[in-house]
PDB file of C-alpha atoms in Angstrom:
ATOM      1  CA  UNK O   1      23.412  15.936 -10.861  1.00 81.00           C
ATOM      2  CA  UNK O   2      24.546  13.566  -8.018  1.00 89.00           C
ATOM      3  CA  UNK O   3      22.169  13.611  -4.743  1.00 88.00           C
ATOM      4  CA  UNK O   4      25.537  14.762  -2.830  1.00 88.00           C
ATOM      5  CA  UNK O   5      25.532  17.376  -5.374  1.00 89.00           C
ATOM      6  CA  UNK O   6      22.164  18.508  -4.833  1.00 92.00           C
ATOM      7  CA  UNK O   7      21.898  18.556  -1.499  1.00 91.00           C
ATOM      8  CA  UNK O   8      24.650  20.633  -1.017  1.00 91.00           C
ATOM      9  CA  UNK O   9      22.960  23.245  -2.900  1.00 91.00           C
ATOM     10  CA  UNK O  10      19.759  23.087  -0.974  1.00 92.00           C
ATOM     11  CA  UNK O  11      21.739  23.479   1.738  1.00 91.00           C
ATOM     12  CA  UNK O  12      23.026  26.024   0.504  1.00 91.00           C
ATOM     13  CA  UNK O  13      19.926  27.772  -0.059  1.00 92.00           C
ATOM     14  CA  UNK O  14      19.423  26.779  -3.757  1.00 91.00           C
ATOM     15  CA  UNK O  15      15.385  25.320  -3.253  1.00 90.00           C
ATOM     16  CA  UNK O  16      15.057  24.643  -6.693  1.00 91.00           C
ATOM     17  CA  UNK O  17      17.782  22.125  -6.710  1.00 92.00           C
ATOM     18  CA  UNK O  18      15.547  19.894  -4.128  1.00 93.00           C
ATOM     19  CA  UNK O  19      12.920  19.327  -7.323  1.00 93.00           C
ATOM     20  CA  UNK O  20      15.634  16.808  -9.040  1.00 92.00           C
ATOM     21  CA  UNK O  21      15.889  15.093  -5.655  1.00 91.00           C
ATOM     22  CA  UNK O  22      12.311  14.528  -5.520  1.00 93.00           C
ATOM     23  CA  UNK O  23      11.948  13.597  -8.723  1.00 93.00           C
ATOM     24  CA  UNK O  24      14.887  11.153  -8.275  1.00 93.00           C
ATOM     25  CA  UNK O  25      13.446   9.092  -5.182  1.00 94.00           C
ATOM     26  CA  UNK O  26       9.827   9.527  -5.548  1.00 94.00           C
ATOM     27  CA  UNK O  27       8.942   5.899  -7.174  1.00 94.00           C
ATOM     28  CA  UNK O  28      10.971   4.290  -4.184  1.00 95.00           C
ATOM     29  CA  UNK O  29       9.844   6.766  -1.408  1.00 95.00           C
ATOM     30  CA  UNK O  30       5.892   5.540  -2.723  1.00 94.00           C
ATOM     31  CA  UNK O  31       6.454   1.806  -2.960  1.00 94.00           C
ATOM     32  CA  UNK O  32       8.261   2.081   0.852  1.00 95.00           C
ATOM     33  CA  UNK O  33       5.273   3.411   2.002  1.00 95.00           C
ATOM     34  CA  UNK O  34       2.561   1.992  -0.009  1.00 94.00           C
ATOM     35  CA  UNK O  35       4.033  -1.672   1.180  1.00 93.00           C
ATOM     36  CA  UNK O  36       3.695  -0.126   4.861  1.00 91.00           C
ATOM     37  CA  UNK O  37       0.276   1.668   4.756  1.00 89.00           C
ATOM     38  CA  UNK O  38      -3.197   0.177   3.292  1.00 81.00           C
ATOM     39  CA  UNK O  39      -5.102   3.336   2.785  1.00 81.00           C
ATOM     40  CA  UNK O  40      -3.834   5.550  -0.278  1.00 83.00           C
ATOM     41  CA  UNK O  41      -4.442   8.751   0.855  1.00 84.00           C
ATOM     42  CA  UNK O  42      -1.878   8.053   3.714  1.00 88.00           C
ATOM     43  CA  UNK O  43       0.219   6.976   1.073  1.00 92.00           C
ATOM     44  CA  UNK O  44       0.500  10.391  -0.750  1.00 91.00           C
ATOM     45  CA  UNK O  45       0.364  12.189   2.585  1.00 92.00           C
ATOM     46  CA  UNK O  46       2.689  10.367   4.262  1.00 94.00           C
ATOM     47  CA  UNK O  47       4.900  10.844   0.874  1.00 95.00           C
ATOM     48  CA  UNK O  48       4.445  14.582   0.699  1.00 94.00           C
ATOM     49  CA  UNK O  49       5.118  14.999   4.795  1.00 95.00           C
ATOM     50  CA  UNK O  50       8.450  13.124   4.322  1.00 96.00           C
ATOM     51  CA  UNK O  51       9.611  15.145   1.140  1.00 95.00           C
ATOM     52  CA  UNK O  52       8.360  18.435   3.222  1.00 95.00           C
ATOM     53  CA  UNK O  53      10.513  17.270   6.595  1.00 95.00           C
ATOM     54  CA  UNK O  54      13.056  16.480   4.473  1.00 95.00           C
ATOM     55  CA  UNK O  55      13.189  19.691   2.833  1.00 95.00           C
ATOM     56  CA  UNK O  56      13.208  21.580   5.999  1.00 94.00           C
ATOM     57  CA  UNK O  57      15.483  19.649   8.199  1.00 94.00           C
ATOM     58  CA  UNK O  58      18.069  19.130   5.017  1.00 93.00           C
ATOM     59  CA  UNK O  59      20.870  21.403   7.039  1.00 93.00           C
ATOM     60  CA  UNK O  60      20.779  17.635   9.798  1.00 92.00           C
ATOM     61  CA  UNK O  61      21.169  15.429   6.618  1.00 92.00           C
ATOM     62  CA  UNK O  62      25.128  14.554   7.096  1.00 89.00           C
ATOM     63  CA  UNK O  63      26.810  14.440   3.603  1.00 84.00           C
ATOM     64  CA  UNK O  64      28.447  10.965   2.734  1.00 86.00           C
ATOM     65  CA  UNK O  65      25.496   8.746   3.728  1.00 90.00           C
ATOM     66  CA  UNK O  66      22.563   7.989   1.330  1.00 92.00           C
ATOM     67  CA  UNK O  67      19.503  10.083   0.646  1.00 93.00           C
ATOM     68  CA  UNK O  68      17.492   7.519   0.199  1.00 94.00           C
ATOM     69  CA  UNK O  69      18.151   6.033   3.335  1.00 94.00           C
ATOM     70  CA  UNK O  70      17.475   9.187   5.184  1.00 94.00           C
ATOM     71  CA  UNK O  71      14.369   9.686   3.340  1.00 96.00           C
ATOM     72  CA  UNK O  72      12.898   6.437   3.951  1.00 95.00           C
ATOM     73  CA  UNK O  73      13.785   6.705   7.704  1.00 95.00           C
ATOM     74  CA  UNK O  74      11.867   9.742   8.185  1.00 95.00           C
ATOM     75  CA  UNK O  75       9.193   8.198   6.066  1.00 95.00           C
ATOM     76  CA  UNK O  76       9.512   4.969   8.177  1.00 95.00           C
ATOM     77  CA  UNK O  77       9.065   7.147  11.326  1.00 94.00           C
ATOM     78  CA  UNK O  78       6.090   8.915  10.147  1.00 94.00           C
ATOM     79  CA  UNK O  79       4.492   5.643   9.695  1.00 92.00           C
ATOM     80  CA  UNK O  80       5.278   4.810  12.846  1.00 91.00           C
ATOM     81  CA  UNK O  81       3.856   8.062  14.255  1.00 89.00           C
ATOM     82  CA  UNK O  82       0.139   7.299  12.060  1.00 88.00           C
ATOM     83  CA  UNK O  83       0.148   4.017  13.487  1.00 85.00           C
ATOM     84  CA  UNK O  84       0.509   5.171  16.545  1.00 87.00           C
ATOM     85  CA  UNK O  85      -2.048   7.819  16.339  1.00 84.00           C
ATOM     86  CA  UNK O  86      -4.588   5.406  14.604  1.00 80.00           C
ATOM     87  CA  UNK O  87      -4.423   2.662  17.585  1.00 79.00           C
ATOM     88  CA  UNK O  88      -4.921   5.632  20.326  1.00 81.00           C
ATOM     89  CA  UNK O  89      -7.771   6.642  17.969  1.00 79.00           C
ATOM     90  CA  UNK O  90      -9.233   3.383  18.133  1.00 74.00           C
ATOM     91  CA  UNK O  91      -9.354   2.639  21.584  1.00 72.00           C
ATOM     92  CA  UNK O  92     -10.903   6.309  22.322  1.00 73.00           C
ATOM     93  CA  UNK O  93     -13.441   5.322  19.526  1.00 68.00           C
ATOM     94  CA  UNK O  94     -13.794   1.352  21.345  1.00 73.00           C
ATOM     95  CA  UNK O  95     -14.221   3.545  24.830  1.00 71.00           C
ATOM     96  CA  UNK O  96     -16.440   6.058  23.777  1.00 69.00           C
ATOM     97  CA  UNK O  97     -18.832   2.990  22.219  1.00 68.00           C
ATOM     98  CA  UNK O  98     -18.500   1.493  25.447  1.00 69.00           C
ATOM     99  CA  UNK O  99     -19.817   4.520  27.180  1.00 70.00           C
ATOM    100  CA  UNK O 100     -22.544   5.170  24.868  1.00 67.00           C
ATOM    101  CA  UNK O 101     -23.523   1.537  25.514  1.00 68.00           C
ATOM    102  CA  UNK O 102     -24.250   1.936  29.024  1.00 65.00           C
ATOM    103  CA  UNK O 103     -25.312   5.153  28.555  1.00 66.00           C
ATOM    104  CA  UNK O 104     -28.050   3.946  26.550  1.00 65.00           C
ATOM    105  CA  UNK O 105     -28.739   0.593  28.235  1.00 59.00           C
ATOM    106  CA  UNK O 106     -32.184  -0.453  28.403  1.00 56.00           C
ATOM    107  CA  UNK O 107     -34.139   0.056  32.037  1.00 47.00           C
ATOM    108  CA  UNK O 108     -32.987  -1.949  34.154  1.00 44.00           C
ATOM    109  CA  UNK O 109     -35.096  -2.982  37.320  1.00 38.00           C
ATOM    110  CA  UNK O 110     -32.468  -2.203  40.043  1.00 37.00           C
ATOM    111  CA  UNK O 111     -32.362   1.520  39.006  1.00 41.00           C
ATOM    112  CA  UNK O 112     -35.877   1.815  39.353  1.00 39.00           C
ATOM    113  CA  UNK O 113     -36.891   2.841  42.362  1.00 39.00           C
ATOM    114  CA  UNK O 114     -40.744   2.131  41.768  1.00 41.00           C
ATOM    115  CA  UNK O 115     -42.223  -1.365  42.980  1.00 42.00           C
ATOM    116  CA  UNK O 116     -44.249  -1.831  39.655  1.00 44.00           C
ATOM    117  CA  UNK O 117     -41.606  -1.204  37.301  1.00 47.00           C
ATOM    118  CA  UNK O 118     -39.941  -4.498  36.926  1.00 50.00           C
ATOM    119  CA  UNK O 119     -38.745  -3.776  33.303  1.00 68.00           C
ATOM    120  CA  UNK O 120     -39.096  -1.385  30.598  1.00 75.00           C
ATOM    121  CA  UNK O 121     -42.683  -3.083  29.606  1.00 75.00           C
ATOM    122  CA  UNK O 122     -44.097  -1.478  32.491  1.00 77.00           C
ATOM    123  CA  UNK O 123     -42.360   1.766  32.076  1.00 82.00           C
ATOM    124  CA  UNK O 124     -44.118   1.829  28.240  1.00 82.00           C
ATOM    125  CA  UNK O 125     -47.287   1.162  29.908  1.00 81.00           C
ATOM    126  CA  UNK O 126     -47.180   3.376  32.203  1.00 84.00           C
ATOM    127  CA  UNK O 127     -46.880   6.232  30.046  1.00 84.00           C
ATOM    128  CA  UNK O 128     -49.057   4.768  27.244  1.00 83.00           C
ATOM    129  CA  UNK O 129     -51.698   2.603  28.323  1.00 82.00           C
ATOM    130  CA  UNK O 130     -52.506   4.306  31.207  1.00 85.00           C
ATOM    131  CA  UNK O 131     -51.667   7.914  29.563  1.00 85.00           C
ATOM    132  CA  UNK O 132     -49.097   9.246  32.905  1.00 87.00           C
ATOM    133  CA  UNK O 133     -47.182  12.385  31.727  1.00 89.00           C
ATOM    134  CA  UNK O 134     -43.127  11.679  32.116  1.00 87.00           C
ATOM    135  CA  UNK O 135     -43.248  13.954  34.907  1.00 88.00           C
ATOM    136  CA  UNK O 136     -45.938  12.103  37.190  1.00 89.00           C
ATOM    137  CA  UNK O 137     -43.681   9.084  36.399  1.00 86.00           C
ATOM    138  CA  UNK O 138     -40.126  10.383  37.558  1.00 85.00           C
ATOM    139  CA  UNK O 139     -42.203  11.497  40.467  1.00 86.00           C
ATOM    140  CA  UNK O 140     -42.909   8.059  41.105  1.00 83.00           C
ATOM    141  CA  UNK O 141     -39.800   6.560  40.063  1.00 80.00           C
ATOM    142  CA  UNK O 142     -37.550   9.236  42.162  1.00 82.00           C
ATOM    143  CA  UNK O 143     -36.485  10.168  38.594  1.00 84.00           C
ATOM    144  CA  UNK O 144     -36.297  13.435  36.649  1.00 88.00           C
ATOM    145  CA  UNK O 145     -38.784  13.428  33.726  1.00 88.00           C
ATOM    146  CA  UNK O 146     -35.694  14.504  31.585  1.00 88.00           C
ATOM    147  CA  UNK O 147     -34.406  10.584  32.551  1.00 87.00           C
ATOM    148  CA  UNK O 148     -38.366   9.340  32.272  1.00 87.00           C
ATOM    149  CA  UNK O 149     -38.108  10.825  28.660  1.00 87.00           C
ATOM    150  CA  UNK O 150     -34.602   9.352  27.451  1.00 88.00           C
ATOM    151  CA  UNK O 151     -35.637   6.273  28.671  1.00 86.00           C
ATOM    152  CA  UNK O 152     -38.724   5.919  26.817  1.00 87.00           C
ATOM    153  CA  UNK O 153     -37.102   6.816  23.935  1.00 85.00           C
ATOM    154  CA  UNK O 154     -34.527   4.281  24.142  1.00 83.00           C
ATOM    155  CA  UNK O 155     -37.621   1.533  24.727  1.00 82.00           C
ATOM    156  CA  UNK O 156     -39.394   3.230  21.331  1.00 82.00           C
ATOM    157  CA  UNK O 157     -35.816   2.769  19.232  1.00 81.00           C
ATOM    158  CA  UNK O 158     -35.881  -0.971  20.613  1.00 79.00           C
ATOM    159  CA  UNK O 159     -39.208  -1.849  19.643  1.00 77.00           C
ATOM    160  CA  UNK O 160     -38.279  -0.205  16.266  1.00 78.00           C
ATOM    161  CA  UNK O 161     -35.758  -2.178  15.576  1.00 77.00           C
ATOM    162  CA  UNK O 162     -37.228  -5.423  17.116  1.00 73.00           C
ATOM    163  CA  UNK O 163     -34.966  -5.626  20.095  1.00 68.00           C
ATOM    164  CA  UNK O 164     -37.547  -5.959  23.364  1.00 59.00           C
ATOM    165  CA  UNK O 165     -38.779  -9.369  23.595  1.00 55.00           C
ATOM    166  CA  UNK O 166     -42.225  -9.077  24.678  1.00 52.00           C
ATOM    167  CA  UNK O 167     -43.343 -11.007  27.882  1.00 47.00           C
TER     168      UNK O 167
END
């Protein structure tokens, strides 16, 4: 059976006779998009969404012109769409690093408000040489102790991995 043929029967509400139209552009509807799209799960579901629009939009498929071609354009366009999707993705994962960056910054002096705490050294010896509670320090600091807390965590993962230089 022709594609012309078998559309026309879709269309006409004959779903079985979209399996032989499947089955007939599969290999080429793959390579298309496997040459397109690196990752191989995107393959098959790019693959199966363009088979599935296909399917349900055959009644706008205008008899006369090639299948193929109208297949690969919708694939082509889905492509389009995941590559779109996957650079928005990327710079809302880039800008959320960027914000969890600065959120987690070390201490820096001008947001101390506390004459002896000229970097996070003193804030570590505040609390642990000379044993202050976070909450006597944020008094001291104009800070909460929820802040006092975060931030001495942040110093403890930095000396972990090596990151304060010691002066």
């Amino acid at each position: 059976m022709s594609d012309e043929e078998a559309v026309q029967r879709v269309q006409e509400g004959e779903r079985d006779a979209f399996g032989p139209l499947m089955d007939g552009h599969l290999g080429a509807l793959r390579a298309f998009v496997a040459l397109r799209v690196p990752r191989v799960h995107l393959v098959d579901e790019i693959v199966h969404e363009a088979f599935v629009f296909a399917y349900l939009n055959i009644q706008k498929y205008r008899r006369g012109t090639s299948f193929r071609g109208w297949l690969l354009a919708i694939a082509a366009n889905l492509i389009r769409a995941e590559v779109l999707r996957f650079a928005r993705e990327r710079v809302n994962h880039a800008g959320y690093a960027r914000s969890r960056v600065r959120e987690t910054a070390p201490v820096a002096a001008p947001e101390l408000e506390f004459p002896g705490l000229a970097r996070g050294h003193d804030l570590l010896r505040l609390r642990y040489a000379l044993g202050y509670r976070a909450s006597e320090i944020a008094r001291r600091v104009g800070r909460s102790p929820g802040w006092v807390r975060n931030a001495l965590c942040r110093l403890r993962q930095q000396l972990r991995r090596g990151e304060l230089a010691r002066t």
